[in-house]
Short mmCIF file of C-alpha atoms in Angstrom, two decimals:
data_model
loop_
_atom_site.label_atom_id
_atom_site.label_comp_id
_atom_site.label_asym_id
_atom_site.label_seq_id
_atom_site.Cartn_x
_atom_site.Cartn_y
_atom_site.Cartn_z
CA MET H 1 -20.62 20.26 0.22
CA LYS H 2 -18.14 20.22 3.07
CA ALA H 3 -14.46 20.79 2.25
CA ALA H 4 -13.49 17.33 3.53
CA ASN H 5 -15.99 15.66 1.19
CA ARG H 6 -14.72 17.84 -1.67
CA ASN H 7 -11.22 16.58 -0.89
CA PHE H 8 -12.46 12.98 -1.04
CA ASP H 9 -14.20 13.58 -4.38
CA THR H 10 -11.10 15.32 -5.77
CA PHE H 11 -8.97 12.37 -4.63
CA ILE H 12 -11.20 9.95 -6.57
CA GLU H 13 -10.95 12.11 -9.70
CA ASP H 14 -7.16 12.33 -9.36
CA ILE H 15 -6.60 8.64 -8.65
CA LYS H 16 -8.54 7.65 -11.76
CA VAL H 17 -6.01 9.47 -13.95
CA ILE H 18 -2.83 8.78 -11.95
CA LYS H 19 0.35 8.38 -13.97
CA ALA H 20 2.41 5.58 -12.46
CA ARG H 21 5.61 4.00 -13.72
CA PRO H 22 4.97 1.99 -16.92
CA GLU H 23 5.60 -1.35 -15.18
CA ILE H 24 2.86 -0.64 -12.60
CA SER H 25 -0.75 -1.42 -13.46
CA ILE H 26 -3.47 0.13 -11.27
CA SER H 27 -7.15 -0.87 -11.06
CA GLU H 28 -10.09 0.25 -8.98
CA ILE H 29 -11.52 -2.45 -6.71
CA PRO H 30 -14.55 -2.58 -4.40
CA ALA H 31 -13.87 -0.66 -1.20
CA PRO H 32 -14.83 -1.87 2.27
CA GLN H 33 -18.30 -0.60 3.16
CA LYS H 34 -18.45 -0.76 6.95
CA LEU H 35 -15.27 0.96 8.10
CA ALA H 36 -16.24 4.55 7.24
CA PRO H 37 -19.03 6.47 5.51
CA TYR H 38 -16.78 7.00 2.47
CA ALA H 39 -14.19 4.62 1.05
CA PHE H 40 -12.26 4.15 -2.18
CA ALA H 41 -9.82 1.36 -3.06
CA ILE H 42 -7.30 0.47 -5.74
CA THR H 43 -4.96 -2.41 -6.38
CA ALA H 44 -1.62 -2.32 -8.17
CA ASP H 45 0.74 -4.88 -9.63
CA LEU H 46 4.41 -4.23 -10.31
CA ALA H 47 6.05 -6.22 -13.11
CA LEU H 48 9.79 -6.76 -13.39
CA ASP H 49 9.74 -4.92 -16.72
CA LEU H 50 7.33 -4.03 -19.50
CA GLU H 51 7.67 -7.44 -21.21
CA SER H 52 7.23 -9.51 -18.05
CA GLU H 53 3.96 -11.21 -17.25
CA ASP H 54 5.11 -12.06 -13.73
CA ASP H 55 4.48 -9.59 -10.94
CA ILE H 56 7.23 -8.98 -8.41
CA ALA H 57 4.98 -6.97 -6.10
CA THR H 58 1.29 -6.39 -5.55
CA GLY H 59 -0.71 -4.23 -3.21
CA ARG H 60 -3.89 -2.44 -2.18
CA PHE H 61 -4.53 1.13 -1.14
CA VAL H 62 -7.77 2.09 0.62
CA LEU H 63 -8.73 5.63 1.56
CA LEU H 64 -11.33 5.84 4.32
CA HIS H 65 -13.13 9.07 5.13
CA ASP H 66 -15.35 9.83 8.08
CA PRO H 67 -16.35 13.52 8.15
CA ASP H 68 -16.98 13.21 11.90
CA GLY H 69 -13.58 11.59 12.46
CA GLN H 70 -12.83 8.46 14.42
CA GLU H 71 -11.08 8.56 17.77
CA SER H 72 -8.46 5.94 16.87
CA TRP H 73 -7.60 7.80 13.67
CA ASP H 74 -7.19 11.22 15.30
CA GLY H 75 -8.47 12.66 12.02
CA THR H 76 -11.02 12.27 9.24
CA PHE H 77 -8.96 10.45 6.56
CA ARG H 78 -7.29 7.07 7.08
CA CYS H 79 -5.06 5.27 4.58
CA VAL H 80 -4.95 1.47 4.76
CA THR H 81 -2.41 -0.40 2.65
CA PHE H 82 -1.04 -3.80 1.86
CA VAL H 83 2.12 -4.61 -0.11
CA ARG H 84 3.45 -8.08 -0.92
CA SER H 85 6.77 -8.46 -2.70
CA ALA H 86 9.00 -11.34 -3.70
CA LEU H 87 12.28 -11.64 -1.79
CA ASP H 88 15.53 -13.49 -2.20
CA THR H 89 15.37 -16.49 0.16
CA GLU H 90 18.59 -15.41 1.91
CA ILE H 91 17.14 -11.99 2.76
CA GLN H 92 13.98 -13.61 4.15
CA SER H 93 15.92 -15.12 7.04
CA ASP H 94 17.57 -11.83 8.07
CA PRO H 95 16.38 -11.06 11.63
CA MET H 96 16.32 -7.34 10.79
CA LEU H 97 13.90 -7.79 7.86
CA PRO H 98 10.77 -6.65 9.75
CA ASP H 99 12.53 -3.49 10.96
CA VAL H 100 13.89 -2.82 7.48
CA GLY H 101 10.45 -3.38 5.93
CA TRP H 102 8.86 -0.91 8.35
CA SER H 103 11.60 1.64 7.59
CA TRP H 104 10.78 1.31 3.86
CA PHE H 105 7.20 2.28 4.72
CA ILE H 106 8.17 5.29 6.87
CA ASP H 107 10.79 6.41 4.33
CA ALA H 108 8.23 6.25 1.51
CA LEU H 109 5.87 8.51 3.47
CA LYS H 110 8.66 10.97 4.24
CA ASN H 111 9.98 10.97 0.66
CA SER H 112 6.52 11.74 -0.71
CA GLY H 113 6.13 14.75 1.57
CA ALA H 114 2.90 13.26 2.94
CA LYS H 115 1.84 14.67 6.29
CA TYR H 116 0.72 11.79 8.48
CA SER H 117 0.16 10.61 12.05
CA GLN H 118 -0.92 7.49 13.93
CA PRO H 119 1.02 4.96 11.77
CA SER H 120 0.50 1.32 12.66
CA GLY H 121 0.97 -2.01 10.96
CA THR H 122 2.78 -5.29 10.61
CA VAL H 123 5.64 -6.68 8.56
CA THR H 124 5.42 -10.39 7.81
CA ARG H 125 7.90 -12.65 6.09
CA VAL H 126 6.63 -15.69 4.22
CA ALA H 127 8.74 -18.67 3.14
CA SER H 128 7.25 -21.37 0.91
CA ALA H 129 8.53 -24.83 0.03
CA SER H 130 6.67 -27.13 -2.35
CA PHE H 131 6.11 -30.88 -1.94
CA GLY H 132 4.53 -33.79 -3.79
CA GLU H 133 3.29 -32.89 -7.26
CA LEU H 134 4.53 -29.34 -6.70
CA SER H 135 8.05 -30.37 -5.63
CA SER H 136 9.52 -29.09 -8.90
CA HIS H 137 8.63 -25.53 -7.87
CA ASP H 138 11.45 -23.48 -6.40
CA GLU H 139 11.35 -22.29 -2.82
CA SER H 140 10.04 -18.76 -2.58
CA SER H 141 10.04 -15.93 -0.07
CA GLU H 142 7.92 -12.83 0.27
CA ILE H 143 7.53 -9.84 2.51
CA GLU H 144 4.11 -8.44 3.40
CA ILE H 145 3.74 -4.94 4.77
CA ARG H 146 0.32 -3.99 6.12
CA ALA H 147 0.04 -0.43 7.34
CA SER H 148 -2.47 2.26 8.14
CA TRP H 149 -2.05 5.90 9.04
CA THR H 150 -3.97 9.13 9.26
CA ALA H 151 -3.60 11.56 6.36
CA ASP H 152 -3.20 14.88 8.17
CA ASN H 153 -3.57 17.21 5.17
CA PRO H 154 -6.72 16.35 3.17
CA GLU H 155 -5.60 18.61 0.33
CA GLU H 156 -2.58 16.39 -0.35
CA LEU H 157 -4.12 12.91 -0.39
CA MET H 158 -2.35 11.86 -3.60
CA ARG H 159 1.02 12.11 -1.81
CA HIS H 160 -0.08 9.09 0.22
CA VAL H 161 -0.77 7.07 -2.93
CA HIS H 162 2.66 8.01 -4.28
CA ALA H 163 4.21 6.87 -0.98
CA TRP H 164 2.41 3.51 -1.31
CA LEU H 165 3.64 3.12 -4.90
CA GLU H 166 7.19 3.93 -3.75
CA LEU H 167 6.86 1.31 -1.02
CA MET H 168 5.79 -1.28 -3.61
CA ALA H 169 8.82 -0.46 -5.75
CA SER H 170 11.26 -0.63 -2.82
CA ALA H 171 9.94 -3.75 -1.08
#
């Protein structure tokens, strides 16, 4: 077995026993099948506290692996993530929010010690107002951060998951 495939298999073993903060629940989900020869995906939900049934953030983490590499990745492992988090409605209108959201992502990668390259993504702000039968619902705001990057050191793939979990907690 090639070392890169061993790293992918080790990642799957490690992710299945990951110890996250108690208010974060993690589940395996079906991974995309057509983006790379190997893929693994998880989802996570972050509750306000251990007693809360309401999630304040949710997200997905997908690890793609192509032993031959892909030109746009500039590597053989690609992380693809999504984080959605509730926001205060006043913060949602801040014109700097997209830049701040992207800095949360980059800071999470740096803080985890993950070696990465080729980061790309979007930061979206969502504002919702309810009408008609739903008019009693409060206005709500969310931030969505979608990002992908190349994991440069296949022996440290879990650092990328920890960066994603940190991003969920900070968003």
